[in-house]
Amino acid sequence: MMPDFHKSDLLIGGRDQKAQSGEYFDVLSPATEQVMGQSARAGNADVELAVAAARQGYHEWSALAPKEREATLLRAADLMATTGEQRYLDLLMDESGSVINKARHEIYYTVDLLRTAAGEVRRLYGDTFPNDNPARMSMVFREPLGVVGIVSPYNAPLALLAKMTAFPLAAGNSVVIKPSEETPLIAVAFGKLLVEAGVPANAVSVVTGFGQECGAPLVSHSGVDAIALTGSTATGQVIGAQAMQQMKRVQLELGGKSALVVLKDFDPQQAAEIAVQGMFNHAGQICMANSRIVVEAPVFDAFCNAMKQACENLKIGDQRDTECVYGPLINRRAVEKVEAHLSDALQRGATVLTGGKVKQGLVFEPTVLLEPPRDSSAWRDESFGPMTSVVKAADFDEAIALANDSEYGLSAGVLTRDIQLGFKAARAIRSGAVHIGMHAFQSNAMAPVGGLGLSGMGRSGGHYSTDEFTELKWISVELGQ
Ligand code: NAD
């Protein structure tokens, strides 16, 4: 089925605006690899307009009473709950290649995120502390930063954008959004929903375009006070360096190479089912996908057999089938990246347990590699596709060492029935999160999501996000003569 054709302009100051250049770029559908829409191609001049609007919008939005900001975000949540499927379901499938279940999950998680952010509006707590001078009183206030530039990825183009936007707004900031060039249409539609809910038109703008042309001028703009990026580590390194040049607050949620550790007391059949869930959602285009699986020797063979079976039973490809786990990868480059990592590992001694090729179009088979060399890209780098590696560990200590054999540190899972061992592993694994009895891919609107090492810096979710997008100010008052 050919998707509907969409043409989208920029959203600046609450209005549709053509790019100053008048140019558009094509948006391809991952399912058909054909043009499904066009989006305005923003550059420097458009970023100037959006930031000017956001400076104005910041004063309007931050001046509102907390109860008004709270009510606005709750209205956005209600609009998403009542109209989200109608507005976004097809777009999520057509533009980002989501299967229907993942698209629905994004919509309902967005409702949850907006409600959680609304709840944070009244929790921007300050502080007091004692002074040795009894006539002096000290207070700490939490204040918004101003304009936050949001640079978002394609893999969960609605939910991640909502998370990145709702909490800075809750804290009283205005935002300028630069979504992935792969998924601009969803972002503009989301910006419009926020304005419809009552966020002042100037407080949310969406500029669509490419990283260099549109993202870079936003990041370096002197009118932007802070940057939030969810994206690849390579982009994080560029944006982080730029932000540091200007001493801007920056939050970086980057790539992952998350480990799932299967200890010998855990049922290998169940472990394989958990591993498949944690790895193949959205074809592995998930930052927390367990793309490295470490299995203790006594259950290794049984786990591999069960994993092969589970992968071969996975239904893939048909995005509108509710039993389908995943559809196409985002574009051909994404397929080629998986193929490059796979062939490098195979040339250097790894074997394929199952999968290893394209099924149709951009749909790649669920693929499991056995024992890739520890310096191969399949083990070290993010493949961001449906491919995971399984390695054998002689004992608990080696399992933890293998889990920690990564420059990333986003999330991990530990499968054991021994809660003491589970905690021991959780404390020993170097990662922003460790889930005992479950895989690494977990989301919760209240949780501090973020990573160590190449996975980035800062945390998002609940008050951890509003902490990131507010500044502390010490105010003291002299009450004596
Ligand atoms: P990407 O880095 O290619 O792009 C992310 C965004 O950055 C896009 O909007 C892009 O246009 C923009 N960009 C690129 N270069 C830029 C520049 N020089 N200046 C300003 N903006 C620039 O990432 P992607 O491929 O869209 O997303 C996938 C990546 O995101 C994966 O690495 C994945 O692990 C990561 N991710 C991380 C999390 C997390 O929570 N840690 C969540 C989702 C995705």
CSV table of N, CA, C and O and ligand atoms in Angstrom, one decimal, residues 151-155 160 178-181 209-212 215-216 219 229-233 235-236 238-239 253-256 286-288 382 384 410 449 455, ligand 1:
chain,number,residue,atom,x,y,z
A,151,VAL,N,17.6,18.5,19.6
A,151,VAL,CA,18.0,17.8,18.3
A,151,VAL,C,17.7,16.3,18.5
A,151,VAL,O,18.3,15.6,19.4
A,152,SER,N,16.8,15.8,17.7
A,152,SER,CA,16.2,14.5,18.0
A,152,SER,C,16.5,13.5,16.9
A,152,SER,O,16.8,13.8,15.8
A,153,PRO,N,16.4,12.2,17.2
A,153,PRO,CA,16.7,11.1,16.3
A,153,PRO,C,15.5,10.5,15.6
A,153,PRO,O,14.3,11.0,15.9
A,154,TYR,N,15.7,9.5,14.8
A,154,TYR,CA,14.6,9.0,14.0
A,154,TYR,C,13.9,7.8,14.6
A,154,TYR,O,12.8,7.4,14.2
A,155,ASN,N,14.6,7.1,15.6
A,155,ASN,CA,14.1,5.8,15.9
A,155,ASN,C,12.8,5.7,16.7
A,155,ASN,O,12.0,4.8,16.5
A,160,LEU,N,10.4,10.0,21.8
A,160,LEU,CA,11.7,10.6,22.3
A,160,LEU,C,11.6,12.1,22.2
A,160,LEU,O,12.1,12.9,23.0
A,178,LYS,N,14.8,20.5,16.3
A,178,LYS,CA,15.4,20.2,15.0
A,178,LYS,C,15.3,18.6,15.0
A,178,LYS,O,16.2,17.9,15.5
A,179,PRO,N,14.3,18.1,14.3
A,179,PRO,CA,14.1,16.6,14.3
A,179,PRO,C,15.1,16.0,13.3
A,179,PRO,O,15.6,16.7,12.4
A,180,SER,N,15.1,14.7,13.3
A,180,SER,CA,15.9,13.9,12.3
A,180,SER,C,15.4,14.2,10.9
A,180,SER,O,14.1,14.3,10.7
A,181,GLU,N,16.2,14.3,10.0
A,181,GLU,CA,15.8,14.6,8.6
A,181,GLU,C,15.1,13.4,8.0
A,181,GLU,O,14.4,13.4,7.0
A,209,GLY,N,15.3,19.9,8.7
A,209,GLY,CA,16.4,20.0,7.7
A,209,GLY,C,17.5,19.1,8.1
A,209,GLY,O,17.3,18.2,9.0
A,210,PHE,N,18.7,19.4,7.6
A,210,PHE,CA,19.8,18.5,7.8
A,210,PHE,C,20.7,18.9,9.0
A,210,PHE,O,20.7,20.1,9.4
A,211,GLY,N,21.6,18.0,9.5
A,211,GLY,CA,22.4,18.3,10.6
A,211,GLY,C,23.3,19.5,10.4
A,211,GLY,O,23.3,20.4,11.2
A,212,GLN,N,24.1,19.5,9.4
A,212,GLN,CA,25.0,20.6,9.1
A,212,GLN,C,24.3,21.9,8.9
A,212,GLN,O,24.7,23.0,9.4
A,215,GLY,N,20.9,21.9,12.0
A,215,GLY,CA,21.2,21.5,13.4
A,215,GLY,C,22.4,22.4,13.9
A,215,GLY,O,22.3,22.9,15.0
A,216,ALA,N,23.4,22.4,13.1
A,216,ALA,CA,24.6,23.1,13.6
A,216,ALA,C,24.4,24.6,13.9
A,216,ALA,O,24.8,25.1,15.0
A,219,VAL,N,22.6,24.8,17.3
A,219,VAL,CA,23.5,24.4,18.4
A,219,VAL,C,24.4,25.6,18.7
A,219,VAL,O,24.6,25.9,19.9
A,229,LEU,N,20.5,16.7,23.0
A,229,LEU,CA,20.6,15.8,21.8
A,229,LEU,C,20.3,14.4,22.2
A,229,LEU,O,20.9,13.9,23.2
A,230,THR,N,19.5,13.7,21.4
A,230,THR,CA,19.5,12.2,21.4
A,230,THR,C,19.9,11.8,20.0
A,230,THR,O,19.2,12.2,19.1
A,231,GLY,N,21.0,11.1,20.0
A,231,GLY,CA,21.5,10.7,18.7
A,231,GLY,C,22.7,9.9,18.8
A,231,GLY,O,23.0,9.3,19.9
A,232,SER,N,23.5,9.8,17.7
A,232,SER,CA,24.6,8.9,17.7
A,232,SER,C,25.8,9.6,18.5
A,232,SER,O,25.8,10.8,18.7
A,233,THR,N,26.7,8.7,18.9
A,233,THR,CA,27.9,9.2,19.6
A,233,THR,C,28.7,10.2,18.8
A,233,THR,O,29.2,11.2,19.3
A,235,THR,N,27.7,12.3,16.5
A,235,THR,CA,27.0,13.6,16.5
A,235,THR,C,27.2,14.2,17.9
A,235,THR,O,27.4,15.4,18.0
A,236,GLY,N,27.1,13.4,18.9
A,236,GLY,CA,27.2,13.9,20.3
A,236,GLY,C,28.6,14.6,20.5
A,236,GLY,O,28.7,15.6,21.2
A,238,VAL,N,30.5,16.0,18.3
A,238,VAL,CA,30.5,17.3,17.6
A,238,VAL,C,29.7,18.4,18.4
A,238,VAL,O,30.2,19.5,18.6
A,239,ILE,N,28.5,18.0,18.7
A,239,ILE,CA,27.6,19.0,19.4
A,239,ILE,C,28.1,19.3,20.8
A,239,ILE,O,28.1,20.5,21.2
A,253,GLU,N,22.2,12.1,25.0
A,253,GLU,CA,21.8,10.7,25.1
A,253,GLU,C,22.2,10.0,23.8
A,253,GLU,O,21.6,10.2,22.8
A,254,LEU,N,23.2,9.2,23.9
A,254,LEU,CA,23.9,8.7,22.7
A,254,LEU,C,23.7,7.2,22.5
A,254,LEU,O,22.8,6.6,23.1
A,255,GLY,N,24.6,6.7,21.8
A,255,GLY,CA,24.5,5.2,21.4
A,255,GLY,C,24.7,4.3,22.6
A,255,GLY,O,25.1,4.7,23.7
A,256,GLY,N,24.5,3.0,22.3
A,256,GLY,CA,24.7,2.0,23.3
A,256,GLY,C,25.2,0.7,22.7
A,256,GLY,O,25.1,0.5,21.5
A,286,ILE,N,17.2,0.5,18.6
A,286,ILE,CA,16.8,1.0,19.9
A,286,ILE,C,18.2,1.1,20.6
A,286,ILE,O,19.0,0.2,20.6
A,287,CYS,N,18.4,2.3,21.3
A,287,CYS,CA,19.7,2.6,21.9
A,287,CYS,C,20.0,1.5,22.9
A,287,CYS,O,21.2,1.2,23.2
A,288,MET,N,19.0,1.0,23.6
A,288,MET,CA,19.3,0.1,24.7
A,288,MET,C,19.2,-1.4,24.3
A,288,MET,O,19.2,-2.3,25.2
A,382,GLU,N,28.0,0.3,17.6
A,382,GLU,CA,26.6,0.1,17.5
A,382,GLU,C,26.2,-0.2,16.1
A,382,GLU,O,26.5,0.5,15.2
A,384,PHE,N,23.0,-0.9,15.2
A,384,PHE,CA,21.7,-0.2,15.1
A,384,PHE,C,20.8,-1.0,14.1
A,384,PHE,O,20.1,-0.3,13.3
A,410,LEU,N,25.1,2.3,28.6
A,410,LEU,CA,23.8,2.9,28.6
A,410,LEU,C,22.9,2.1,29.5
A,410,LEU,O,22.2,2.6,30.5
A,449,VAL,N,17.1,8.2,32.7
A,449,VAL,CA,17.7,7.5,31.5
A,449,VAL,C,19.0,8.3,31.0
A,449,VAL,O,18.9,9.5,30.8
A,455,SER,N,28.1,6.6,25.8
A,455,SER,CA,26.7,6.7,25.8
A,455,SER,C,26.2,8.1,26.2
A,455,SER,O,24.9,8.3,26.1
B,1,NAD,P1,22.2,11.0,14.4
B,1,NAD,O1,23.3,11.3,15.3
B,1,NAD,O2,22.6,10.7,13.0
B,1,NAD,O3,21.2,12.2,14.3
B,1,NAD,C1,20.6,12.8,15.4
B,1,NAD,C2,20.2,14.2,15.1
B,1,NAD,O4,21.4,15.0,15.1
B,1,NAD,C3,19.5,14.4,13.8
B,1,NAD,O5,18.4,15.3,14.0
B,1,NAD,C4,20.6,15.0,12.9
B,1,NAD,O6,20.1,15.8,11.9
B,1,NAD,C5,21.3,15.8,13.9
B,1,NAD,N1,22.7,16.2,13.6
B,1,NAD,C6,23.6,15.5,12.9
B,1,NAD,N2,24.8,16.1,12.8
B,1,NAD,C7,24.6,17.3,13.4
B,1,NAD,C8,25.4,18.5,13.6
B,1,NAD,N3,26.7,18.5,13.2
B,1,NAD,N4,24.9,19.5,14.3
B,1,NAD,C9,23.7,19.5,14.8
B,1,NAD,N5,22.8,18.4,14.6
B,1,NAD,C10,23.3,17.4,13.9
B,1,NAD,O7,21.4,9.9,15.1
B,1,NAD,P2,20.2,9.0,14.5
B,1,NAD,O8,20.8,8.1,13.5
B,1,NAD,O9,19.1,9.9,14.1
B,1,NAD,O10,19.7,8.2,15.7
B,1,NAD,C11,20.2,7.0,16.1
B,1,NAD,C12,21.2,7.2,17.2
B,1,NAD,O11,20.5,7.7,18.4
B,1,NAD,C13,21.7,5.8,17.7
B,1,NAD,O12,23.1,6.0,17.9
B,1,NAD,C14,21.0,5.6,19.0
B,1,NAD,O13,21.7,4.8,19.9
B,1,NAD,C15,20.8,7.0,19.5
B,1,NAD,N6,19.8,7.0,20.5
B,1,NAD,C16,20.1,7.2,21.8
B,1,NAD,C17,19.1,7.2,22.8
B,1,NAD,C18,19.4,7.3,24.3
B,1,NAD,O14,18.5,7.4,25.1
B,1,NAD,N7,20.6,7.2,24.7
B,1,NAD,C19,17.7,7.0,22.4
B,1,NAD,C20,17.5,6.9,21.0
B,1,NAD,C21,18.5,6.9,20.1
